């Protein structure tokens, strides 16, 4: 199995992310970029009088990590392993995100949703990576 070393995250010949650290690192970087973009847009719109700052939905910060997860999902060959791993990881990641949002309920929607998106990103990355590798070994 050859791997591509010139890009981050590192991927194997089929395009799958090689390590959990790479998946977590790039997905959290995507979350951070999403949060920074949301803060910038929210600040700009609040400055123009189109609302008050902090009322943008922070869950939108999950867009870039979700794109990465979708790309990794597509890199795995079709089969039950990738579907089951993705569904279980998504369900548990949404629950984790909602729990974090509930715990931070007194904050502005930008902060609450941002924390929820971060929780979703971490839980999905860990469960997806571990789950798809474990299931792929079991199912062949």
Coordinates of N, CA and C in Angstrom, one line a residue:
X1 N 0.8 -1.2 0.0 CA 0.0 0.0 0.0 C 0.9 1.2 0.0
X2 N 0.8 2.0 -1.1 CA 1.6 3.2 -1.1 C 0.8 4.4 -0.5
X3 N 1.5 5.4 -0.1 CA 0.8 6.6 0.5 C 1.4 7.8 -0.2
X4 N 0.5 8.9 -0.1 CA 0.9 10.2 -0.6 C 1.4 11.0 0.5
X5 N 2.7 11.4 0.4 CA 3.3 12.2 1.5 C 3.3 13.7 1.3
X6 N 2.9 14.1 0.1 CA 3.0 15.6 -0.2 C 1.9 16.4 0.3
X7 N 0.8 15.8 0.8 CA -0.3 16.6 1.2 C -0.7 16.2 2.6
X8 N -1.5 17.1 3.2 CA -2.0 16.9 4.5 C -3.5 17.0 4.4
X9 N -4.3 16.0 4.8 CA -3.9 14.9 5.6 C -3.2 13.8 4.7
X10 N -2.4 13.0 5.3 CA -1.7 12.0 4.5 C -2.8 10.9 4.1
X11 N -2.7 10.4 2.9 CA -3.7 9.5 2.4 C -3.0 8.3 1.8
X12 N -3.7 7.2 1.8 CA -3.2 6.0 1.1 C -3.5 6.1 -0.4
X13 N -3.2 5.0 -1.2 CA -3.4 5.0 -2.6 C -4.8 5.2 -3.0
X14 N -5.7 4.7 -2.1 CA -7.2 4.8 -2.4 C -7.7 6.1 -2.0
X15 N -7.0 7.0 -1.4 CA -7.4 8.3 -1.0 C -8.0 8.4 0.5
X16 N -7.8 7.3 1.2 CA -8.3 7.2 2.6 C -7.3 7.9 3.6
X17 N -7.8 8.6 4.5 CA -6.9 9.3 5.5 C -6.1 8.2 6.3
X18 N -4.8 8.3 6.4 CA -4.0 7.3 7.0 C -4.1 7.2 8.5
X19 N -4.1 8.3 9.2 CA -4.1 8.2 10.7 C -5.2 9.0 11.3
X20 N -5.5 8.6 12.5 CA -6.5 9.3 13.3 C -6.1 10.7 13.6
X21 N -4.8 10.9 13.9 CA -4.2 12.2 14.2 C -4.4 13.1 13.0
X22 N -4.2 12.6 11.8 CA -4.4 13.5 10.6 C -5.8 13.9 10.4
X23 N -6.7 12.9 10.6 CA -8.2 13.2 10.5 C -8.6 14.2 11.5
X24 N -8.2 14.0 12.8 CA -8.6 14.9 13.9 C -8.0 16.3 13.6
X25 N -6.7 16.3 13.2 CA -6.0 17.6 13.0 C -6.7 18.4 11.9
X26 N -6.9 17.8 10.8 CA -7.5 18.6 9.6 C -8.9 18.9 9.9
X27 N -9.7 18.0 10.5 CA -11.1 18.3 10.8 C -11.2 19.4 11.8
X28 N -10.4 19.4 12.8 CA -10.4 20.5 13.8 C -9.9 21.9 13.2
X29 N -9.0 21.8 12.3 CA -8.6 23.0 11.6 C -9.7 23.5 10.7
X30 N -10.5 22.6 10.1 CA -11.6 23.0 9.3 C -12.7 23.7 10.2
X31 N -12.9 23.1 11.4 CA -13.8 23.7 12.4 C -13.4 25.1 12.8
X32 N -12.1 25.2 13.1 CA -11.6 26.5 13.5 C -11.8 27.6 12.3
X33 N -11.5 27.2 11.1 CA -11.6 28.1 10.0 C -13.1 28.5 9.9
X34 N -14.0 27.5 10.0 CA -15.4 27.7 10.0 C -15.9 28.7 11.1
X35 N -15.4 28.5 12.3 CA -15.7 29.4 13.4 C -15.2 30.8 13.1
X36 N -14.0 30.9 12.6 CA -13.4 32.3 12.3 C -14.2 33.0 11.2
X37 N -14.7 32.2 10.2 CA -15.5 32.8 9.2 C -16.8 33.2 9.7
X38 N -17.4 32.4 10.6 CA -18.7 32.8 11.2 C -18.6 34.0 12.0
X39 N -17.5 34.1 12.8 CA -17.3 35.3 13.7 C -17.2 36.5 12.8
X40 N -16.4 36.4 11.7 CA -16.1 37.5 10.8 C -17.4 38.0 10.1
X41 N -18.2 37.0 9.6 CA -19.5 37.4 9.0 C -20.5 38.0 10.0
X42 N -20.5 37.4 11.1 CA -21.5 37.8 12.1 C -21.1 39.3 12.6
X43 N -19.8 39.5 12.8 CA -19.3 40.8 13.2 C -19.6 41.8 12.1
X44 N -19.4 41.5 10.8 CA -19.7 42.4 9.7 C -21.2 42.7 9.6
X45 N -22.0 41.7 9.7 CA -23.5 42.0 9.6 C -24.0 42.7 10.8
X46 N -23.4 42.5 12.0 CA -23.8 43.3 13.2 C -23.4 44.7 13.0
X47 N -22.2 44.9 12.4 CA -21.7 46.3 12.1 C -22.6 47.0 11.1
X48 N -23.2 46.3 10.2 CA -24.0 46.9 9.2 C -25.5 47.1 9.8
X49 N -25.7 46.7 11.0 CA -27.0 46.8 11.6 C -28.0 45.7 11.2
X50 N -27.5 44.6 10.7 CA -28.4 43.5 10.2 C -28.6 42.5 11.3
X51 N -28.5 42.9 12.6 CA -28.7 42.0 13.7 C -27.7 42.2 14.8
X52 N -27.8 41.5 15.8 CA -26.8 41.7 16.9 C -25.7 40.6 16.8
X53 N -24.6 40.9 17.3 CA -23.4 39.9 17.2 C -23.7 38.7 18.1
X54 N -23.4 37.5 17.5 CA -23.5 36.3 18.3 C -24.7 35.4 18.0
X55 N -25.5 35.9 17.1 CA -26.8 35.2 16.8 C -26.7 34.3 15.6
X56 N -25.6 34.2 15.0 CA -25.4 33.2 13.9 C -25.3 31.8 14.5
X57 N -25.9 30.8 13.8 CA -25.8 29.5 14.3 C -24.4 28.9 14.1
X58 N -23.8 28.6 15.3 CA -22.4 28.0 15.3 C -22.3 26.6 14.7
X59 N -23.4 25.9 14.6 CA -23.4 24.6 14.0 C -22.8 24.7 12.6
X60 N -22.9 25.8 11.9 CA -22.4 26.0 10.5 C -20.9 25.7 10.5
X61 N -20.2 25.8 11.6 CA -18.8 25.5 11.6 C -18.4 24.1 11.3
X62 N -19.4 23.2 11.2 CA -19.2 21.8 10.9 C -19.1 21.5 9.4
X63 N -19.3 22.6 8.6 CA -19.3 22.4 7.1 C -18.0 21.8 6.6
X64 N -16.9 22.4 6.9 CA -15.6 21.9 6.4 C -15.2 20.5 6.9
X65 N -15.4 20.3 8.2 CA -15.2 18.9 8.7 C -16.1 17.9 8.0
X66 N -17.3 18.2 7.8 CA -18.3 17.3 7.2 C -17.8 17.0 5.7
X67 N -17.3 18.0 5.1 CA -16.8 17.8 3.7 C -15.6 16.8 3.7
X68 N -14.7 17.0 4.7 CA -13.6 16.0 4.8 C -14.1 14.6 5.1
X69 N -15.1 14.5 6.0 CA -15.6 13.2 6.4 C -16.3 12.5 5.1
X70 N -17.0 13.3 4.4 CA -17.6 12.8 3.1 C -16.6 12.3 2.2
X71 N -15.5 13.1 2.0 CA -14.4 12.7 1.1 C -13.8 11.4 1.6
X72 N -13.6 11.2 2.9 CA -13.0 10.0 3.4 C -14.0 8.8 3.2
X73 N -15.3 9.1 3.4 CA -16.3 8.1 3.2 C -16.3 7.6 1.8
X74 N -16.2 8.5 0.8 CA -16.2 8.1 -0.6 C -14.9 7.3 -1.0
X75 N -13.8 7.5 -0.2 CA -12.6 6.8 -0.6 C -12.6 5.3 -0.2
X76 N -13.5 5.0 0.7 CA -13.6 3.6 1.1 C -14.5 2.9 0.1
X77 N -14.1 1.6 -0.3 CA -14.9 0.9 -1.3 C -16.3 0.7 -0.7
X78 N -17.3 0.5 -1.6 CA -18.7 0.4 -1.2 C -18.8 -0.9 -0.4
X79 N -19.5 -0.8 0.7 CA -19.8 -2.0 1.5 C -20.4 -1.6 2.8
X80 N -20.8 -2.6 3.6 CA -21.5 -2.3 4.8 C -20.6 -1.6 5.9
X81 N -19.3 -1.9 5.8 CA -18.4 -1.3 6.8 C -18.5 0.2 6.8
X82 N -18.4 0.8 5.7 CA -18.4 2.3 5.6 C -19.7 2.8 6.0
X83 N -20.8 2.2 5.6 CA -22.2 2.7 5.8 C -22.5 2.6 7.3
X84 N -22.2 1.5 7.9 CA -22.5 1.3 9.4 C -21.6 2.2 10.2
X85 N -20.3 2.3 9.9 CA -19.5 3.2 10.6 C -19.9 4.6 10.5
X86 N -20.3 5.1 9.3 CA -20.8 6.4 9.1 C -22.1 6.7 9.9
X87 N -23.0 5.8 9.8 CA -24.3 6.0 10.5 C -24.1 6.0 12.0
X88 N -23.4 5.1 12.6 CA -23.2 5.1 14.0 C -22.4 6.3 14.5
X89 N -21.4 6.6 13.8 CA -20.6 7.8 14.1 C -21.4 9.1 14.0
X90 N -22.2 9.2 13.0 CA -23.1 10.4 12.9 C -24.1 10.5 14.0
X91 N -24.7 9.4 14.3 CA -25.8 9.4 15.3 C -25.2 9.8 16.7
X92 N -24.0 9.2 17.0 CA -23.4 9.5 18.3 C -22.8 10.9 18.4
X93 N -22.3 11.3 17.2 CA -21.7 12.7 17.2 C -22.8 13.7 17.3
X94 N -23.9 13.5 16.7 CA -25.0 14.5 16.9 C -25.5 14.5 18.3
X95 N -25.6 13.4 19.0 CA -26.0 13.3 20.4 C -24.9 14.1 21.2
X96 N -23.7 13.9 21.0 CA -22.6 14.5 21.7 C -22.7 16.1 21.5
X97 N -22.9 16.5 20.2 CA -23.0 17.9 19.9 C -24.2 18.5 20.6
X98 N -25.3 17.8 20.6 CA -26.5 18.3 21.3 C -26.3 18.4 22.8
X99 N -25.6 17.4 23.4 CA -25.4 17.5 24.8 C -24.5 18.7 25.2
X100 N -23.5 18.9 24.4 CA -22.6 20.1 24.6 C -23.4 21.4 24.4
X101 N -24.3 21.4 23.4 CA -25.1 22.6 23.2 C -26.0 22.8 24.4
X102 N -26.6 21.7 25.0 CA -27.4 21.9 26.1 C -26.7 22.3 27.4
X103 N -25.4 21.9 27.5 CA -24.6 22.3 28.7 C -24.2 23.8 28.5
X104 N -24.1 24.3 27.3 CA -23.7 25.7 27.1 C -24.9 26.5 26.7
X105 N -26.1 26.1 27.1 CA -27.3 26.8 26.7 C -27.5 28.2 27.0
X106 N -26.8 28.8 28.0 CA -26.9 30.2 28.3 C -26.0 31.1 27.5
X107 N -25.2 30.5 26.6 CA -24.3 31.3 25.8 C -25.1 31.8 24.5
X108 N -24.5 32.6 23.7 CA -25.0 33.1 22.5 C -25.1 31.9 21.5
X109 N -26.0 31.9 20.5 CA -26.0 30.8 19.5 C -24.7 30.5 18.8
X110 N -23.9 31.5 18.6 CA -22.7 31.3 17.9 C -21.7 30.5 18.8
X111 N -21.7 30.7 20.1 CA -20.8 30.0 21.0 C -21.4 28.6 21.2
X112 N -22.7 28.5 21.5 CA -23.3 27.2 21.8 C -23.2 26.3 20.6
X113 N -23.5 26.8 19.4 CA -23.4 26.0 18.2 C -22.0 25.6 17.9
X114 N -21.0 26.6 18.1 CA -19.6 26.3 17.9 C -19.1 25.2 18.8
X115 N -19.5 25.2 20.0 CA -19.1 24.1 20.9 C -19.7 22.8 20.5
X116 N -20.9 22.8 20.1 CA -21.6 21.6 19.6 C -20.9 21.1 18.4
X117 N -20.6 22.0 17.4 CA -19.9 21.6 16.2 C -18.5 21.0 16.5
X118 N -17.8 21.5 17.5 CA -16.5 21.0 17.9 C -16.7 19.6 18.5
X119 N -17.7 19.4 19.3 CA -17.9 18.1 19.9 C -18.3 17.1 18.8
X120 N -19.2 17.5 17.9 CA -19.6 16.6 16.8 C -18.3 16.2 16.0
X121 N -17.5 17.2 15.7 CA -16.3 16.9 14.9 C -15.3 15.9 15.5
X122 N -15.1 16.1 16.8 CA -14.2 15.1 17.5 C -14.8 13.7 17.6
X123 N -16.0 13.7 18.0 CA -16.7 12.4 18.2 C -16.8 11.6 16.9
X124 N -17.2 12.4 15.8 CA -17.4 11.7 14.5 C -16.0 11.2 14.0
X125 N -15.0 12.0 14.1 CA -13.7 11.6 13.6 C -13.2 10.4 14.3
X126 N -13.3 10.3 15.6 CA -12.8 9.2 16.3 C -13.6 7.9 16.0
X127 N -14.9 8.0 16.1 CA -15.8 6.9 15.8 C -15.7 6.4 14.4
X128 N -15.7 7.3 13.5 CA -15.6 7.0 12.0 C -14.3 6.2 11.8
X129 N -13.2 6.8 12.2 CA -11.9 6.3 11.8 C -11.7 4.9 12.5
X130 N -12.0 4.8 13.8 CA -11.8 3.5 14.5 C -12.9 2.5 13.9
X131 N -14.1 2.9 13.8 CA -15.2 2.1 13.3 C -15.0 1.5 11.9
X132 N -14.6 2.3 11.0 CA -14.5 1.9 9.6 C -13.3 0.9 9.5
X133 N -12.2 1.2 10.2 CA -11.1 0.3 10.1 C -11.4 -1.0 10.8
X134 N -12.0 -1.0 11.9 CA -12.4 -2.2 12.6 C -13.4 -3.1 11.8
X135 N -14.4 -2.4 11.3 CA -15.4 -3.2 10.5 C -14.8 -3.7 9.2
X136 N -13.9 -2.9 8.6 CA -13.3 -3.4 7.3 C -12.5 -4.6 7.5
X137 N -11.8 -4.7 8.7 CA -11.0 -5.9 9.0 C -11.9 -7.1 9.2
X138 N -13.1 -6.9 9.8 CA -14.0 -7.9 10.1 C -14.8 -8.5 8.9
X139 N -15.1 -7.5 8.0 CA -15.9 -7.9 6.8 C -15.1 -8.2 5.6
X140 N -13.8 -8.0 5.6 CA -13.0 -8.3 4.5 C -12.9 -7.2 3.6

